[in-house]
């Protein structure tokens, strides 16, 4: 099966916790703090694997979680740093943040190995918190949690030229005539259900890649028919061959067909509709003598927009060479750089959105207060000294944490938990 997208969850490893420990030595009654630091959590790294060409594996394994760092230990022992988790993807996989659909990284071009989520740093052990006034710190920093993110992986086939058009106009027939691809060809709509890719080999000098996608119909940009799902496969192409059935064998007007498809492209992505287009006026073998005027009409209409029109028959082969030689020249005139989607979403910025503190009600009479700023404050405050404790109270008040506790209904004598420390609340 050709799988072209997958939803997965990735999570970087948590940092290990710092350790609270004191030196115990014979004949030394109260040794100094010697709690070591926690180790770093593993990163989530995406890597292009040239042997892969589908995202099928991601249908089976949905969660990718890097290992956590080890906790710090006594005697200044540092917790172990965790191994990074390498996620292997085919070239051309675009990683997007699920909710916003914004691009985190396009695994193509020079992006072959990319760190997508950084592991959490390890917490400091209590040995870092000793000061002349506080020689026995009972606080160690917790490790930082590794970030978790739901992402969408999209594989966009990397073809230089794409075939577009209504169903049954002869796109697959054309691909089969110019490459060794063997797409299904039938005289009914939606024969092609997933993209076909071939290398144009009617002449060794041509040799560009050509993608055949399912036929588009009105509303394709909004997901009608099959079109919407597959338009992404031609987003990276450099030239579009717009195939139209000029014989009107299905009772439609070829000129209207072209306009309709172009409107769908425009709606799906203005960038897509701006790509250079060439019109393949197909099925000329079916044109009756009195119908031939249609070719002139199409040429006239597109002469202004600098779009060339090639009358041809994918069945008899007439006109095919002319079209593909022209497309090759067009490609050669364009800059050859691979199109890479730019980064729009920066996972590391999510951190800034984290509140300086959070107040939660854990039970009937128990509350918790947590957050990076509180963590930091605990690191330099000795709560066992009276001065330290009144500083802590002042901190809660000045940062509107008390206010929040009251708002959540705290009452005299209730318990407030702050990183493993517990206090009773009195006004
Ligand atoms: N007479 C004639 N028939 C053609 C020509 N090109 C394609 N056909 C026929 O048109 C029908 C549809 O061809 P396909 O190549 O499957 O069309 P498609 O555009 O890929 O269709 P979808 O995959 O459904 O979007 C088949 O019966 C082909 O034999 C042509 O130049 N002349
Ligand atoms: Mg087809």
Short mmCIF file of C-alpha atoms and ligand atoms in Angstrom, two decimals:
data_model
loop_
_atom_site.label_atom_id
_atom_site.label_comp_id
_atom_site.label_asym_id
_atom_site.label_seq_id
_atom_site.Cartn_x
_atom_site.Cartn_y
_atom_site.Cartn_z
CA UNK A 1 0.00 0.00 0.00
CA UNK A 2 1.16 3.48 -0.74
CA UNK A 3 0.87 5.39 2.50
CA UNK A 4 1.39 9.07 2.27
CA UNK A 5 0.57 10.41 5.67
CA UNK A 6 0.61 9.36 9.32
CA UNK A 7 -0.19 10.88 12.67
CA UNK A 8 2.24 10.12 15.45
CA UNK A 9 3.15 11.31 18.92
CA UNK A 10 6.73 12.16 19.70
CA UNK A 11 8.12 12.85 23.14
CA UNK A 12 11.59 13.80 24.22
CA UNK A 13 12.99 12.18 27.37
CA UNK A 14 12.58 13.81 30.78
CA UNK A 15 15.67 15.06 32.55
CA UNK A 16 16.64 13.06 35.63
CA UNK A 17 16.03 14.63 39.05
CA UNK A 18 18.76 16.19 41.09
CA UNK A 19 19.50 14.36 44.32
CA UNK A 20 19.33 15.48 47.95
CA UNK A 21 22.11 13.80 49.84
CA UNK A 22 24.67 14.60 52.53
CA UNK A 23 28.15 13.28 52.99
CA UNK A 24 28.32 10.61 55.66
CA UNK A 25 31.81 10.13 56.92
CA UNK A 26 33.12 8.44 59.94
CA UNK A 27 33.74 11.00 62.71
CA UNK A 28 32.09 13.77 60.65
CA UNK A 29 28.68 14.38 62.21
CA UNK A 30 27.15 16.57 59.51
CA UNK A 31 28.77 16.35 56.10
CA UNK A 32 28.05 18.84 53.34
CA UNK A 33 25.54 18.29 50.57
CA UNK A 34 26.74 15.86 47.91
CA UNK A 35 23.59 15.19 45.84
CA UNK A 36 24.49 14.81 42.14
CA UNK A 37 22.73 16.18 39.08
CA UNK A 38 20.19 14.34 36.96
CA UNK A 39 21.10 13.23 33.43
CA UNK A 40 19.76 14.74 30.22
CA UNK A 41 16.65 13.20 28.57
CA UNK A 42 17.01 11.81 25.03
CA UNK A 43 16.29 13.99 22.00
CA UNK A 44 13.90 13.07 19.19
CA UNK A 45 15.93 13.09 15.98
CA UNK A 46 14.49 12.53 12.50
CA UNK A 47 16.74 10.97 9.92
CA UNK A 48 16.27 10.40 6.20
CA UNK A 49 16.67 6.74 5.23
CA UNK A 50 17.15 6.35 1.48
CA UNK A 51 15.84 2.77 1.66
CA UNK A 52 12.39 3.90 2.72
CA UNK A 53 9.70 5.14 0.38
CA UNK A 54 6.48 4.90 2.36
CA UNK A 55 5.20 5.90 5.79
CA UNK A 56 3.54 2.50 6.33
CA UNK A 57 5.61 1.74 9.43
CA UNK A 58 4.11 4.72 11.19
CA UNK A 59 0.67 3.18 10.90
CA UNK A 60 1.77 0.39 13.21
CA UNK A 61 3.82 2.29 15.76
CA UNK A 62 2.19 5.53 16.76
CA UNK A 63 4.28 6.65 19.74
CA UNK A 64 7.95 7.58 19.72
CA UNK A 65 9.24 8.24 23.20
CA UNK A 66 12.87 8.91 23.99
CA UNK A 67 14.33 7.55 27.24
CA UNK A 68 14.51 9.62 30.40
CA UNK A 69 17.75 10.76 31.99
CA UNK A 70 18.92 8.96 35.14
CA UNK A 71 18.39 10.57 38.55
CA UNK A 72 21.36 12.05 40.36
CA UNK A 73 22.73 10.09 43.30
CA UNK A 74 24.66 10.70 46.49
CA UNK A 75 28.43 11.19 46.49
CA UNK A 76 28.11 13.68 43.65
CA UNK A 77 27.08 10.97 41.22
CA UNK A 78 25.67 12.34 37.99
CA UNK A 79 22.64 10.52 36.52
CA UNK A 80 23.22 8.94 33.09
CA UNK A 81 22.33 10.97 29.97
CA UNK A 82 19.70 9.11 27.94
CA UNK A 83 20.23 7.95 24.36
CA UNK A 84 18.53 9.96 21.64
CA UNK A 85 15.69 8.33 19.70
CA UNK A 86 16.24 8.25 15.94
CA UNK A 87 13.09 8.20 13.83
CA UNK A 88 13.79 7.09 10.25
CA UNK A 89 11.68 8.56 7.46
CA UNK A 90 11.75 8.56 3.66
CA UNK A 91 13.20 11.57 1.91
CA UNK A 92 10.54 14.18 1.28
CA UNK A 93 8.65 13.63 4.55
CA UNK A 94 7.26 16.87 5.91
CA UNK A 95 6.80 17.02 9.69
CA UNK A 96 3.92 19.27 10.72
CA UNK A 97 2.51 20.25 14.08
CA UNK A 98 -0.90 18.57 14.29
CA UNK A 99 -3.11 21.39 15.55
CA UNK A 100 -1.83 24.26 13.43
CA UNK A 101 -0.68 22.25 10.42
CA UNK A 102 2.51 24.34 10.41
CA UNK A 103 5.74 22.88 9.09
CA UNK A 104 8.33 21.93 11.70
CA UNK A 105 10.76 20.43 9.24
CA UNK A 106 10.77 19.24 5.68
CA UNK A 107 13.12 16.26 5.53
CA UNK A 108 14.52 17.01 2.10
CA UNK A 109 17.23 19.10 0.52
CA UNK A 110 20.02 19.52 3.06
CA UNK A 111 17.84 18.42 5.98
CA UNK A 112 18.85 14.81 6.41
CA UNK A 113 19.26 14.57 10.17
CA UNK A 114 17.36 17.00 12.36
CA UNK A 115 16.73 17.32 16.09
CA UNK A 116 13.01 17.96 16.38
CA UNK A 117 12.56 17.86 20.17
CA UNK A 118 15.31 18.44 22.74
CA UNK A 119 15.39 16.19 25.77
CA UNK A 120 14.76 17.82 29.17
CA UNK A 121 17.85 18.91 31.08
CA UNK A 122 18.74 17.13 34.29
CA UNK A 123 17.97 18.85 37.61
CA UNK A 124 20.74 20.12 39.84
CA UNK A 125 21.64 18.12 42.90
CA UNK A 126 21.56 19.82 46.29
CA UNK A 127 25.34 20.26 46.24
CA UNK A 128 24.78 23.29 43.99
CA UNK A 129 22.57 25.02 46.50
CA UNK A 130 24.93 25.26 49.43
CA UNK A 131 25.69 28.86 50.37
CA UNK A 132 27.50 30.32 53.39
CA UNK A 133 24.14 30.94 55.05
CA UNK A 134 22.54 27.66 54.06
CA UNK A 135 24.92 24.78 54.38
CA UNK A 136 22.42 21.96 54.38
CA UNK A 137 20.06 22.58 51.45
CA UNK A 138 17.25 20.05 51.35
CA UNK A 139 16.20 21.06 47.90
CA UNK A 140 17.29 19.53 44.65
CA UNK A 141 15.98 20.61 41.30
CA UNK A 142 13.60 18.26 39.50
CA UNK A 143 14.57 17.32 35.94
CA UNK A 144 12.82 19.19 33.18
CA UNK A 145 10.09 17.22 31.41
CA UNK A 146 10.73 16.35 27.79
CA UNK A 147 8.35 18.00 25.37
CA UNK A 148 5.55 15.98 23.81
CA UNK A 149 4.02 16.85 20.47
CA UNK A 150 1.48 15.33 18.12
CA UNK A 151 2.76 15.59 14.58
CA UNK A 152 1.53 14.84 11.11
CA UNK A 153 3.98 13.23 8.71
CA UNK A 154 3.29 13.84 5.06
CA UNK A 155 5.23 12.22 2.29
CA UNK A 156 5.22 14.39 -0.77
CA UNK A 157 6.41 12.51 -3.81
CA UNK A 158 9.34 14.29 -5.31
CA UNK A 159 8.52 14.51 -8.99
CA UNK A 160 9.67 17.30 -11.25
CA UNK A 161 6.57 17.26 -13.41
CA UNK A 162 2.97 16.48 -12.44
CA UNK A 163 0.00 15.40 -14.55
CA UNK A 164 -3.31 17.01 -13.62
CA UNK A 165 -6.79 17.02 -15.09
CA UNK A 166 -10.30 15.61 -14.80
CA UNK A 167 -10.75 11.84 -14.38
CA UNK A 168 -10.57 9.72 -17.53
CA UNK A 169 -8.80 12.33 -19.68
CA UNK A 170 -5.79 10.06 -20.25
CA UNK A 171 -3.19 11.03 -17.64
CA UNK A 172 -2.20 7.48 -16.81
CA UNK A 173 -2.19 6.53 -20.48
CA UNK A 174 0.27 9.34 -21.12
CA UNK A 175 2.53 8.27 -18.26
CA UNK A 176 2.51 4.68 -19.54
CA UNK A 177 3.52 5.87 -23.02
CA UNK A 178 6.59 7.81 -21.93
CA UNK A 179 7.96 5.80 -19.00
CA UNK A 180 8.20 2.22 -17.84
CA UNK A 181 5.50 2.83 -15.23
CA UNK A 182 2.50 0.51 -15.58
CA UNK A 183 -0.45 2.40 -14.16
CA UNK A 184 -3.95 1.00 -14.36
CA UNK A 185 -5.85 2.39 -17.33
CA UNK A 186 -9.61 1.97 -17.67
CA UNK A 187 -12.43 3.77 -19.34
CA UNK A 188 -14.08 4.96 -16.14
CA UNK A 189 -13.53 7.71 -13.59
CA UNK A 190 -11.15 7.36 -10.66
CA UNK A 191 -9.14 4.51 -12.08
CA UNK A 192 -6.01 5.91 -10.47
CA UNK A 193 -6.40 5.79 -6.70
CA UNK A 194 -2.87 6.61 -5.60
CA UNK A 195 -0.04 8.46 -7.32
CA UNK A 196 2.12 6.73 -9.92
CA UNK A 197 5.64 7.82 -10.56
CA UNK A 198 7.76 7.24 -13.63
CA UNK A 199 10.95 8.46 -15.27
CA UNK A 200 10.40 9.82 -18.76
CA UNK A 201 12.51 7.61 -21.03
CA UNK A 202 11.38 8.25 -24.60
CA UNK A 203 14.84 9.70 -25.05
CA UNK A 204 17.79 9.32 -22.69
CA UNK A 205 18.26 13.10 -22.61
CA UNK A 206 14.86 13.64 -21.06
CA UNK A 207 15.03 11.56 -17.88
CA UNK A 208 12.87 13.66 -15.57
CA UNK A 209 10.39 12.28 -13.05
CA UNK A 210 6.69 12.44 -13.84
CA UNK A 211 3.85 11.95 -11.33
CA UNK A 212 0.38 10.84 -12.29
CA UNK A 213 -2.23 11.60 -9.65
CA UNK A 214 -5.92 10.70 -9.40
CA UNK A 215 -8.26 12.87 -11.46
CA UNK A 216 -9.54 16.08 -9.91
CA UNK A 217 -13.15 17.23 -9.94
CA UNK A 218 -14.95 20.35 -8.78
CA UNK A 219 -14.56 20.75 -5.03
CA UNK A 220 -11.29 18.79 -5.01
CA UNK A 221 -9.58 21.49 -2.95
CA UNK A 222 -12.20 20.95 -0.23
CA UNK A 223 -11.82 17.20 -0.37
CA UNK A 224 -14.46 16.19 -2.91
CA UNK A 225 -13.47 13.15 -4.96
CA UNK A 226 -9.95 11.97 -4.32
CA UNK A 227 -8.17 15.11 -5.38
CA UNK A 228 -7.50 16.90 -2.12
CA UNK A 229 -5.50 14.06 -0.63
CA UNK A 230 -3.25 13.89 -3.63
CA UNK A 231 -2.69 17.49 -4.54
CA UNK A 232 0.12 17.50 -2.01
CA UNK A 233 2.06 15.11 -4.21
CA UNK A 234 2.41 17.69 -6.90
CA UNK A 235 3.21 20.61 -4.59
CA UNK A 236 6.89 20.07 -5.16
CA UNK A 237 6.76 19.68 -8.92
CA UNK A 238 8.26 22.39 -11.07
CA UNK A 239 5.99 22.08 -14.09
CA UNK A 240 2.41 20.86 -14.47
CA UNK A 241 1.08 19.10 -17.56
CA UNK A 242 -2.60 19.87 -17.64
CA UNK A 243 -4.32 17.08 -19.57
CA UNK A 244 -7.68 17.80 -21.16
CA UNK A 245 -9.97 15.63 -23.30
CA UNK A 246 -10.49 17.87 -26.33
CA UNK A 247 -12.93 15.46 -27.98
CA UNK A 248 -15.45 16.26 -25.29
CA UNK A 249 -16.20 12.53 -25.34
CA UNK A 250 -17.98 12.84 -22.00
CA UNK A 251 -20.09 15.80 -23.01
CA UNK A 252 -18.06 18.44 -21.20
CA UNK A 253 -16.55 21.56 -22.73
CA UNK A 254 -12.72 21.34 -22.77
CA UNK A 255 -12.31 25.08 -22.12
CA UNK A 256 -14.54 24.90 -19.06
CA UNK A 257 -12.65 21.82 -17.85
CA UNK A 258 -9.38 23.72 -17.88
CA UNK A 259 -10.85 26.65 -15.95
CA UNK A 260 -12.40 24.37 -13.36
CA UNK A 261 -9.17 22.52 -12.67
CA UNK A 262 -7.25 25.78 -12.44
CA UNK A 263 -9.76 27.10 -9.91
CA UNK A 264 -9.25 24.00 -7.78
CA UNK A 265 -5.49 24.47 -7.86
CA UNK A 266 -5.86 28.13 -6.90
CA UNK A 267 -8.12 27.21 -3.99
CA UNK A 268 -5.85 24.48 -2.73
CA UNK A 269 -2.71 26.56 -2.95
CA UNK A 270 -2.02 29.76 -4.89
CA UNK A 271 1.60 28.62 -5.15
CA UNK A 272 0.51 25.51 -6.98
CA UNK A 273 -1.53 27.49 -9.48
CA UNK A 274 1.44 29.73 -10.22
CA UNK A 275 3.61 26.87 -11.43
CA UNK A 276 4.36 26.85 -15.15
CA UNK A 277 1.71 24.85 -16.99
CA UNK A 278 1.59 23.18 -20.37
CA UNK A 279 -1.68 21.96 -21.84
CA UNK A 280 -1.83 18.45 -23.27
CA UNK A 281 -4.85 18.58 -25.59
CA UNK A 282 -5.45 14.83 -25.59
CA UNK A 283 -7.59 12.42 -27.60
CA UNK A 284 -7.23 14.27 -30.92
CA UNK A 285 -7.75 10.92 -32.63
CA UNK A 286 -11.38 11.15 -31.55
CA UNK A 287 -11.91 14.64 -32.96
CA UNK A 288 -14.38 14.77 -35.84
CA UNK A 289 -13.44 17.06 -38.75
CA UNK A 290 -15.91 19.73 -37.67
CA UNK A 291 -14.56 19.70 -34.10
CA UNK A 292 -11.00 20.69 -34.89
CA UNK A 293 -11.73 24.35 -34.23
CA UNK A 294 -11.53 23.60 -30.50
CA UNK A 295 -7.74 23.34 -30.68
CA UNK A 296 -7.49 26.87 -32.06
CA UNK A 297 -9.85 28.13 -29.40
CA UNK A 298 -7.72 26.65 -26.62
CA UNK A 299 -4.52 28.01 -28.16
CA UNK A 300 -6.08 31.45 -28.54
CA UNK A 301 -7.28 31.51 -24.97
CA UNK A 302 -3.90 30.60 -23.51
CA UNK A 303 -1.63 32.50 -25.90
CA UNK A 304 -1.87 35.58 -23.66
CA UNK A 305 -0.93 33.74 -20.48
CA UNK A 306 2.11 32.23 -22.17
CA UNK A 307 0.78 28.71 -21.73
CA UNK A 308 1.66 26.40 -24.60
CA UNK A 309 -0.88 23.95 -25.96
CA UNK A 310 0.15 20.57 -27.46
CA UNK A 311 -2.46 18.61 -29.42
CA UNK A 312 -1.75 14.91 -29.03
CA UNK A 313 -3.11 11.43 -28.74
CA UNK A 314 -1.85 9.29 -25.90
CA UNK A 315 -3.25 6.28 -27.70
CA UNK A 316 -1.74 6.73 -31.18
CA UNK A 317 1.35 8.51 -29.84
CA UNK A 318 0.94 11.53 -32.10
CA UNK A 319 2.30 14.77 -30.60
CA UNK A 320 3.81 13.14 -27.48
CA UNK A 321 7.46 13.81 -28.33
CA UNK A 322 6.81 17.49 -29.03
CA UNK A 323 5.17 17.92 -25.63
CA UNK A 324 7.91 16.20 -23.65
CA UNK A 325 10.78 17.90 -25.43
CA UNK A 326 9.14 21.21 -24.70
CA UNK A 327 8.67 20.30 -21.02
CA UNK A 328 12.32 19.29 -20.78
CA UNK A 329 13.42 22.67 -22.17
CA UNK A 330 11.11 24.39 -19.71
CA UNK A 331 12.65 22.45 -16.81
CA UNK A 332 16.17 23.25 -17.95
CA UNK A 333 15.33 26.93 -17.91
CA UNK A 334 14.13 26.85 -14.30
CA UNK A 335 16.43 26.98 -11.34
CA UNK A 336 17.16 23.45 -10.36
CA UNK A 337 17.07 23.82 -6.65
CA UNK A 338 14.87 21.37 -4.88
CA UNK A 339 11.85 22.98 -3.34
CA UNK A 340 11.94 22.70 0.44
CA UNK A 341 9.12 23.82 2.72
CA UNK A 342 10.25 26.39 5.24
CA UNK A 343 9.95 26.01 8.98
CA UNK A 344 6.87 27.70 10.43
CA UNK A 345 6.55 26.05 13.82
CA UNK A 346 9.27 26.09 16.47
CA UNK A 347 8.65 23.51 19.20
CA UNK A 348 11.16 25.20 21.51
CA UNK A 349 8.96 28.32 21.60
CA UNK A 350 6.22 26.34 23.30
CA UNK A 351 8.26 26.59 26.47
CA UNK A 352 7.66 30.30 26.64
CA UNK A 353 3.96 29.70 26.82
CA UNK A 354 4.38 27.77 30.07
CA UNK A 355 3.04 29.81 32.98
CA UNK A 356 5.52 30.89 35.67
CA UNK A 357 3.37 28.93 38.12
CA UNK A 358 0.29 26.73 38.24
CA UNK A 359 -2.06 26.25 41.18
CA UNK A 360 -4.04 23.03 41.29
CA UNK A 361 -6.54 21.58 43.69
CA UNK A 362 -5.44 18.03 44.39
CA UNK A 363 -8.14 17.09 46.89
CA UNK A 364 -10.72 18.40 49.34
CA UNK A 365 -8.15 20.32 51.37
CA UNK A 366 -4.94 19.90 49.44
CA UNK A 367 -3.50 22.25 46.83
CA UNK A 368 -0.33 22.20 44.80
CA UNK A 369 1.78 25.05 43.51
CA UNK A 370 4.36 24.40 40.82
CA UNK A 371 6.24 26.20 38.10
CA UNK A 372 9.71 27.14 36.91
CA UNK A 373 9.89 30.38 38.91
CA UNK A 374 8.93 28.67 42.14
CA UNK A 375 11.44 25.98 41.45
CA UNK A 376 14.13 28.59 41.02
CA UNK A 377 13.14 30.41 44.20
CA UNK A 378 13.25 27.19 46.23
CA UNK A 379 16.77 26.70 45.01
CA UNK A 380 18.01 29.77 46.83
CA UNK A 381 15.70 29.84 49.84
CA UNK A 382 16.13 27.96 53.08
CA UNK A 383 12.58 27.35 54.17
CA UNK A 384 13.70 26.06 57.51
CA UNK A 385 14.95 29.42 58.61
CA UNK A 386 12.39 31.95 59.73
CA UNK A 387 13.76 34.52 57.33
CA UNK A 388 13.62 32.08 54.47
CA UNK A 389 10.07 31.12 55.23
CA UNK A 390 8.82 34.69 55.42
CA UNK A 391 10.57 35.34 52.11
CA UNK A 392 8.69 32.38 50.67
CA UNK A 393 5.36 33.78 51.96
CA UNK A 394 6.14 37.16 50.50
CA UNK A 395 6.96 35.52 47.19
CA UNK A 396 3.59 33.75 47.10
CA UNK A 397 1.84 37.02 47.80
CA UNK A 398 3.74 39.21 45.38
CA UNK A 399 3.32 36.77 42.54
CA UNK A 400 -0.44 36.60 43.07
CA UNK A 401 -0.19 32.92 43.95
CA UNK A 402 -2.01 33.48 47.25
CA UNK A 403 -4.73 35.23 45.35
CA UNK A 404 -5.09 32.25 43.07
CA UNK A 405 -5.22 29.85 46.03
CA UNK A 406 -7.99 31.94 47.61
CA UNK A 407 -9.82 32.02 44.30
CA UNK A 408 -9.72 28.25 44.20
CA UNK A 409 -11.25 28.18 47.67
CA UNK A 410 -8.37 27.53 50.05
CA UNK A 411 -9.24 27.70 53.75
CA UNK A 412 -7.36 28.03 57.02
CA UNK A 413 -5.40 24.91 57.81
CA UNK A 414 -5.47 23.45 54.28
CA UNK A 415 -2.32 21.83 52.93
CA UNK A 416 -0.23 23.39 50.19
CA UNK A 417 2.24 21.12 48.42
CA UNK A 418 5.25 22.69 46.73
CA UNK A 419 7.60 20.19 45.10
CA UNK A 420 7.47 17.60 47.82
CA UNK A 421 7.40 20.20 50.59
CA UNK A 422 4.16 20.66 52.54
CA UNK A 423 2.79 23.68 54.39
CA UNK A 424 -0.36 24.52 56.20
CA UNK A 425 -2.14 27.58 55.00
CA UNK A 426 -2.86 30.43 57.46
CA UNK A 427 -3.85 33.90 56.49
N1 LIG B 1 -9.21 7.51 -28.09
C1 LIG B 1 -8.39 7.83 -27.12
N2 LIG B 1 -8.59 7.33 -25.92
C2 LIG B 1 -7.72 7.68 -24.94
C3 LIG B 1 -6.62 8.53 -25.16
N3 LIG B 1 -5.96 8.68 -23.99
C4 LIG B 1 -6.60 7.92 -23.09
N4 LIG B 1 -7.67 7.32 -23.63
C5 LIG B 1 -8.63 6.42 -22.98
O1 LIG B 1 -9.28 7.12 -21.97
C6 LIG B 1 -9.59 6.24 -20.88
C7 LIG B 1 -9.05 6.82 -19.57
O2 LIG B 1 -7.62 6.82 -19.61
P1 LIG B 1 -6.74 6.93 -18.30
O3 LIG B 1 -5.35 7.08 -18.74
O4 LIG B 1 -7.07 5.80 -17.37
O5 LIG B 1 -7.31 8.28 -17.72
P2 LIG B 1 -6.89 9.05 -16.38
O6 LIG B 1 -6.86 10.49 -16.67
O7 LIG B 1 -5.66 8.45 -15.83
O8 LIG B 1 -8.14 8.71 -15.47
P3 LIG B 1 -8.24 8.67 -13.85
O9 LIG B 1 -7.14 7.82 -13.36
O10 LIG B 1 -9.58 8.10 -13.58
O11 LIG B 1 -8.14 10.09 -13.41
C8 LIG B 1 -8.99 4.91 -21.24
O12 LIG B 1 -10.00 4.09 -21.77
C9 LIG B 1 -7.96 5.25 -22.30
O13 LIG B 1 -7.74 4.20 -23.19
C10 LIG B 1 -6.46 9.07 -26.48
O14 LIG B 1 -5.53 9.83 -26.79
N5 LIG B 1 -7.38 8.69 -27.40
MG1 LIG B 2 -5.32 7.53 -14.12
#
